Short mmCIF file of C-alpha atoms in Angstrom, two decimals:
data_model
loop_
_atom_site.label_atom_id
_atom_site.label_comp_id
_atom_site.label_asym_id
_atom_site.label_seq_id
_atom_site.Cartn_x
_atom_site.Cartn_y
_atom_site.Cartn_z
CA MET A 1 -131.62 -159.77 185.53
CA THR A 2 -129.00 -158.08 187.58
CA THR A 3 -125.39 -156.25 186.32
CA SER A 4 -123.83 -152.79 187.07
CA PRO A 5 -125.10 -150.01 184.72
CA ARG A 6 -121.24 -149.98 183.82
CA LEU A 7 -121.46 -153.39 181.94
CA ALA A 8 -124.91 -152.33 181.13
CA ARG A 9 -123.01 -149.56 179.10
CA ALA A 10 -120.49 -151.70 177.87
CA ALA A 11 -122.68 -154.79 176.75
CA THR A 12 -124.83 -151.99 174.89
CA LEU A 13 -121.99 -150.24 172.96
CA LEU A 14 -120.60 -154.19 172.03
CA LEU A 15 -123.97 -154.99 171.18
CA LEU A 16 -123.99 -151.78 169.22
CA PHE A 17 -120.61 -152.24 167.39
CA VAL A 18 -121.56 -156.25 166.38
CA THR A 19 -125.17 -154.79 164.90
CA ALA A 20 -123.10 -152.41 162.59
CA VAL A 21 -120.80 -155.26 161.65
CA TRP A 22 -124.13 -157.36 160.58
CA GLY A 23 -125.12 -154.40 159.25
CA SER A 24 -121.99 -153.92 156.75
CA THR A 25 -122.37 -157.83 155.37
CA PHE A 26 -125.06 -156.12 153.46
CA PHE A 27 -123.44 -154.41 150.67
CA LEU A 28 -120.55 -156.89 150.71
CA ILE A 29 -122.69 -160.01 149.26
CA ARG A 30 -124.39 -157.66 147.01
CA ASP A 31 -120.86 -157.69 145.48
CA LEU A 32 -120.14 -161.02 146.20
CA VAL A 33 -122.91 -162.75 144.39
CA GLU A 34 -122.43 -160.87 140.74
CA THR A 35 -119.61 -163.49 140.55
CA VAL A 36 -120.26 -166.13 143.05
CA PRO A 37 -123.59 -168.09 143.15
CA PRO A 38 -125.57 -167.96 146.72
CA SER A 39 -125.28 -171.36 147.56
CA ASP A 40 -121.21 -171.68 146.76
CA PHE A 41 -120.50 -168.07 148.84
CA LEU A 42 -122.84 -169.41 151.76
CA ALA A 43 -121.26 -173.25 151.59
CA VAL A 44 -117.74 -171.67 151.67
CA ARG A 45 -118.62 -168.70 154.15
CA PHE A 46 -120.02 -171.30 156.69
CA ALA A 47 -118.35 -174.08 156.29
CA ILE A 48 -115.32 -171.57 157.49
CA ALA A 49 -117.86 -170.05 160.57
CA ALA A 50 -118.67 -173.88 161.93
CA VAL A 51 -114.85 -175.25 161.46
CA VAL A 52 -113.60 -172.26 163.95
CA MET A 53 -117.10 -172.16 165.50
CA PHE A 54 -116.59 -176.01 166.91
CA ALA A 55 -113.06 -175.18 167.99
CA VAL A 56 -114.02 -172.44 170.23
CA PHE A 57 -117.01 -173.67 171.60
CA ARG A 58 -116.17 -177.91 171.41
CA ARG A 59 -117.20 -178.45 174.95
CA GLN A 60 -120.96 -176.73 174.71
CA THR A 61 -121.41 -178.08 171.16
CA LEU A 62 -120.19 -181.82 172.15
CA ALA A 63 -122.54 -181.73 175.53
CA LEU A 64 -125.35 -181.05 173.55
CA SER A 65 -128.58 -183.73 174.19
CA ARG A 66 -130.48 -185.41 171.18
CA ALA A 67 -133.06 -184.01 171.40
CA ASP A 68 -130.99 -180.09 170.94
CA LEU A 69 -128.37 -182.12 168.37
CA ARG A 70 -132.03 -183.02 166.20
CA LEU A 71 -133.35 -179.21 167.29
CA GLY A 72 -129.95 -177.47 166.10
CA ILE A 73 -130.08 -179.25 162.82
CA ALA A 74 -134.01 -178.44 162.13
CA LEU A 75 -132.97 -174.97 163.12
CA GLY A 76 -130.04 -175.15 160.45
CA VAL A 77 -132.05 -176.63 157.13
CA LEU A 78 -134.46 -173.70 158.18
CA TYR A 79 -131.92 -170.80 158.50
CA GLY A 80 -129.93 -172.14 155.49
CA LEU A 81 -132.61 -172.31 153.45
CA ALA A 82 -133.95 -168.38 154.79
CA GLN A 83 -130.11 -167.82 153.91
CA VAL A 84 -129.90 -168.98 150.49
CA LEU A 85 -133.43 -166.84 149.74
CA GLN A 86 -131.87 -163.71 151.56
CA THR A 87 -128.87 -163.91 149.25
CA VAL A 88 -130.49 -164.61 145.93
CA GLY A 89 -132.79 -161.55 146.81
CA LEU A 90 -129.56 -159.50 147.16
CA ALA A 91 -128.58 -159.83 143.73
CA HIS A 92 -131.77 -158.73 142.45
CA THR A 93 -132.32 -155.52 145.31
CA ASP A 94 -130.19 -153.11 146.79
CA ALA A 95 -128.54 -153.94 150.01
CA SER A 96 -129.74 -150.99 151.66
CA VAL A 97 -133.91 -152.22 150.38
CA SER A 98 -132.58 -155.62 151.38
CA GLY A 99 -131.42 -154.77 154.71
CA PHE A 100 -135.54 -153.02 155.71
CA VAL A 101 -137.08 -156.05 153.89
CA THR A 102 -135.23 -159.08 155.89
CA GLY A 103 -135.95 -156.72 159.66
CA THR A 104 -139.23 -157.30 158.69
CA TYR A 105 -139.14 -160.83 160.67
CA VAL A 106 -139.39 -158.73 163.98
CA VAL A 107 -142.98 -157.85 162.90
CA LEU A 108 -143.89 -161.13 161.59
CA THR A 109 -142.70 -163.23 164.20
CA PRO A 110 -146.15 -162.38 166.73
CA VAL A 111 -148.11 -162.82 163.60
CA LEU A 112 -146.59 -166.14 162.65
CA GLY A 113 -147.00 -167.11 166.53
CA ALA A 114 -150.71 -166.32 166.54
CA LEU A 115 -150.73 -169.03 163.27
CA LEU A 116 -148.55 -171.39 164.16
CA LEU A 117 -149.02 -171.24 168.12
CA ARG A 118 -152.69 -169.64 168.97
CA ASP A 119 -150.47 -166.67 170.11
CA ARG A 120 -153.31 -163.54 170.52
CA VAL A 121 -152.12 -160.46 168.35
CA ASP A 122 -153.33 -157.16 169.90
CA ALA A 123 -153.91 -153.81 168.12
CA VAL A 124 -150.14 -152.80 168.75
CA THR A 125 -148.85 -155.49 166.82
CA TRP A 126 -151.58 -154.90 163.84
CA GLY A 127 -150.67 -151.49 164.18
CA ALA A 128 -147.32 -152.62 163.31
CA VAL A 129 -148.16 -155.46 160.39
CA ALA A 130 -149.96 -152.08 159.06
CA LEU A 131 -146.51 -149.98 158.96
CA THR A 132 -144.66 -152.60 157.90
CA THR A 133 -147.23 -152.98 155.02
CA VAL A 134 -146.85 -149.49 154.14
CA GLY A 135 -143.41 -149.11 154.50
CA LEU A 136 -142.90 -152.32 152.05
CA ALA A 137 -145.08 -150.98 149.19
CA VAL A 138 -142.70 -147.69 149.39
CA LEU A 139 -139.77 -149.81 149.00
CA SER A 140 -140.74 -152.56 146.56
CA LEU A 141 -143.43 -151.82 144.76
CA ARG A 142 -142.92 -151.93 141.21
CA GLY A 143 -145.86 -150.34 139.55
CA LEU A 144 -148.70 -152.87 140.74
CA SER A 145 -146.09 -155.48 141.16
CA VAL A 146 -143.19 -156.30 143.96
CA GLY A 147 -139.65 -156.40 142.47
CA TYR A 148 -138.30 -160.26 142.78
CA GLY A 149 -135.89 -159.56 144.67
CA GLU A 150 -137.73 -157.70 147.52
CA GLY A 151 -140.23 -160.80 146.91
CA VAL A 152 -137.37 -163.54 147.72
CA THR A 153 -136.39 -161.46 150.69
CA LEU A 154 -139.57 -161.44 152.23
CA ALA A 155 -139.81 -164.94 152.06
CA SER A 156 -136.70 -165.56 153.65
CA ALA A 157 -137.98 -163.23 156.45
CA VAL A 158 -140.85 -165.23 156.51
CA LEU A 159 -137.94 -168.14 157.49
CA TYR A 160 -136.19 -166.12 159.93
CA ALA A 161 -139.60 -165.19 162.19
CA GLY A 162 -140.03 -169.30 162.18
CA HIS A 163 -136.80 -169.91 163.12
CA ILE A 164 -137.14 -167.74 165.90
CA ILE A 165 -140.40 -168.90 166.96
CA VAL A 166 -139.23 -172.62 167.15
CA LEU A 167 -136.12 -171.55 168.89
CA GLY A 168 -138.44 -169.90 171.34
CA ARG A 169 -140.49 -172.94 171.74
CA TRP A 170 -137.81 -175.60 172.42
CA SER A 171 -134.57 -174.04 173.02
CA THR A 172 -132.65 -173.71 176.25
CA PRO A 173 -130.16 -170.56 177.12
CA SER A 174 -127.56 -173.25 178.25
CA ALA A 175 -127.60 -174.48 174.87
CA ALA A 176 -127.34 -171.48 172.51
CA VAL A 177 -123.83 -171.43 171.80
CA GLY A 178 -123.94 -175.53 171.01
CA LEU A 179 -126.75 -174.65 169.04
CA ALA A 180 -125.19 -171.80 166.78
CA THR A 181 -122.39 -174.25 166.16
CA VAL A 182 -124.68 -177.15 164.89
CA GLN A 183 -126.81 -174.77 162.98
CA ALA A 184 -123.67 -173.08 161.06
CA GLY A 185 -122.55 -177.13 160.31
CA VAL A 186 -125.80 -177.55 158.65
CA ILE A 187 -125.76 -174.36 156.85
CA ALA A 188 -123.01 -175.55 155.09
CA LEU A 189 -124.39 -178.73 154.36
CA VAL A 190 -127.60 -177.03 152.80
CA CYS A 191 -125.88 -174.70 150.90
CA GLY A 192 -123.26 -176.99 149.71
CA VAL A 193 -126.14 -179.56 148.32
CA GLY A 194 -127.29 -176.61 146.17
CA ALA A 195 -123.73 -175.95 145.20
CA VAL A 196 -123.14 -179.10 143.99
CA PRO A 197 -125.72 -179.71 140.48
CA GLY A 198 -122.92 -176.58 138.88
CA GLY A 199 -120.25 -177.29 140.86
CA LEU A 200 -118.76 -175.23 143.55
CA THR A 201 -117.28 -171.95 142.87
CA LEU A 202 -114.61 -170.48 145.09
CA PRO A 203 -114.39 -166.77 145.49
CA SER A 204 -111.82 -165.17 143.24
CA GLY A 205 -108.79 -162.28 144.19
CA GLY A 206 -107.65 -161.46 147.34
CA GLY A 207 -110.72 -158.95 147.87
CA GLN A 208 -113.66 -161.32 147.86
CA TRP A 209 -112.16 -163.82 149.77
CA ALA A 210 -110.94 -160.99 152.43
CA SER A 211 -115.08 -160.41 152.14
CA VAL A 212 -116.02 -163.78 153.08
CA LEU A 213 -113.55 -164.21 155.71
CA TYR A 214 -114.44 -161.26 157.36
CA MET A 215 -118.22 -162.12 156.86
CA ALA A 216 -117.28 -165.87 158.67
CA LEU A 217 -114.79 -164.97 161.13
CA VAL A 218 -115.72 -161.27 162.19
CA ALA A 219 -119.74 -161.42 161.22
CA GLY A 220 -119.85 -164.91 162.15
CA ALA A 221 -117.64 -166.54 164.93
CA ALA A 222 -116.58 -163.45 166.68
CA ALA A 223 -119.81 -161.80 166.63
CA LEU A 224 -121.63 -164.34 167.99
CA TRP A 225 -118.83 -164.19 171.28
CA ALA A 226 -119.82 -160.91 171.48
CA GLN A 227 -123.22 -161.25 171.75
CA THR A 228 -123.43 -163.97 173.67
CA TRP A 229 -121.57 -161.88 175.91
CA ALA A 230 -123.17 -158.70 175.67
CA GLN A 231 -126.58 -160.65 176.28
CA ALA A 232 -125.76 -161.96 179.11
CA HIS A 233 -125.56 -158.33 180.86
CA LEU A 234 -128.79 -157.04 179.07
CA THR A 235 -132.61 -157.59 179.31
CA ALA A 236 -134.36 -159.05 176.01
CA THR A 237 -135.63 -155.76 175.49
CA ARG A 238 -133.12 -153.46 175.23
CA ALA A 239 -130.43 -156.14 173.17
CA ALA A 240 -133.67 -156.51 170.75
CA ILE A 241 -134.04 -152.98 170.64
CA VAL A 242 -129.94 -152.28 169.63
CA MET A 243 -130.54 -154.89 167.51
CA ALA A 244 -133.68 -153.32 165.61
CA MET A 245 -130.77 -150.67 164.31
CA GLU A 246 -129.01 -153.83 161.75
CA PRO A 247 -131.67 -152.40 158.64
CA VAL A 248 -130.18 -148.83 159.38
CA PHE A 249 -126.60 -149.70 159.39
CA ALA A 250 -127.57 -151.81 156.08
CA ALA A 251 -128.50 -148.77 154.54
CA PHE A 252 -126.02 -146.43 156.30
CA PHE A 253 -123.24 -148.97 154.74
CA ALA A 254 -124.37 -149.06 151.33
CA VAL A 255 -124.85 -145.33 150.77
CA LEU A 256 -121.77 -144.48 152.20
CA LEU A 257 -119.67 -147.60 151.08
CA GLY A 258 -121.85 -149.22 148.21
CA GLY A 259 -122.33 -146.58 145.76
CA GLU A 260 -126.12 -146.35 146.57
CA SER A 261 -128.15 -143.71 146.82
CA ALA A 262 -130.61 -142.43 150.02
CA THR A 263 -133.51 -141.94 147.54
CA PRO A 264 -136.83 -140.32 149.18
CA ARG A 265 -138.63 -143.86 148.77
CA LEU A 266 -135.73 -145.42 150.59
CA LEU A 267 -135.61 -142.65 153.49
CA LEU A 268 -139.55 -143.55 153.89
CA GLY A 269 -140.29 -146.83 153.23
CA GLY A 270 -136.92 -147.94 155.59
CA GLY A 271 -138.16 -145.24 157.94
CA LEU A 272 -141.75 -147.27 158.00
CA VAL A 273 -140.10 -150.18 158.64
CA VAL A 274 -137.91 -149.51 161.50
CA ALA A 275 -140.69 -147.88 163.43
CA SER A 276 -142.99 -150.98 163.14
CA MET A 277 -140.13 -152.53 164.73
CA TYR A 278 -139.85 -150.79 167.22
CA LEU A 279 -143.63 -151.02 167.93
CA VAL A 280 -143.33 -154.49 168.33
CA GLU A 281 -140.68 -153.85 170.47
CA LEU A 282 -142.73 -151.65 172.77
CA ARG A 283 -145.91 -153.73 172.21
CA GLY A 284 -143.21 -156.62 173.97
CA MET A 285 -142.08 -154.44 176.76
CA LEU A 286 -145.48 -153.95 177.93
CA ALA A 287 -147.08 -157.19 178.34
CA ARG A 288 -144.35 -158.38 179.88
CA ARG A 289 -144.85 -156.00 182.35
CA ARG A 290 -148.43 -156.83 182.57
CA ARG A 291 -147.54 -160.37 182.91
CA ARG A 292 -144.44 -163.00 184.07
CA GLY A 293 -143.64 -165.23 181.20
CA ALA A 294 -144.04 -164.79 177.59
CA SER A 295 -144.38 -166.45 174.65
CA ALA A 296 -142.23 -166.71 171.66
CA ALA A 297 -143.49 -164.27 169.51
CA ASP A 298 -144.24 -161.92 172.93
CA ASP A 299 -140.30 -162.45 173.65
CA PRO A 300 -138.02 -164.58 171.55
CA PRO A 301 -135.19 -166.08 172.48
CA VAL A 302 -132.58 -162.60 171.61
CA GLU A 303 -130.07 -164.79 170.38
CA ALA A 304 -132.09 -165.22 167.45
CA LEU A 305 -132.96 -161.62 166.75
CA HIS A 306 -130.43 -161.20 164.23
CA HIS A 307 -129.99 -162.45 160.69
CA ASP A 308 -126.92 -160.90 159.04
CA VAL A 309 -126.36 -162.47 155.87
#
């Protein structure tokens, strides 16, 4: 990748801003799901995002091959299920904790790569898994059991890791924006099916609709455009390290605006999870220096490395 230092700095700052936007969605959803069922909220959010994204990225979406279209549908189903689980988890745990637990997909990706693709898991990755396990224990254990919200959120992180694995194996950079648009539409359909039994409950009041529009347009469509531009000027490693700040921003906004407390448990457990994420990124960077090319577990497509809710 060849780009000027000035553009690289601008791209880094823009991606950091986008990551902060993603982090800000956790506490907003935490409030929304108290009155709007998770599937209903997600169906509305992603329907709006899909319409806007198709209007903006119509040419790229229509240019997708049949294979890419099938891939986009499969990825949308996988991502949609992960979104539902993550949002359900948010109804039962603090937004700050949810951000850190969700971020474990960075560590889970190479582990799933070993299980599904037979990639080798080195000592550094196992060290990151150990750090994550301890961090999750600090964040989630209630006596000898894991809280329901944290357990459901961890299940969503596993699905997100699988989503990254599939993208890394079968997607192409040129189809990324079109795939994202198809996925948004499929996620809306998946969540809409989940909303059918109880009837669709829409957000009520200007405040809730403002939150939904913010997450659909700013944290969704606009963030995708900004992310796509920024990643064209950054290496995958640098972009991934910036995006690993998402759970930190989630905790920051939850404490600053969401009324949560920066407890010792949150600081210690969250710090261990973030340390494990950076350890995995360092391992990937060293691996790429040793050889050309990398597996999906070592170098997942950077456009897949965020999972805002």
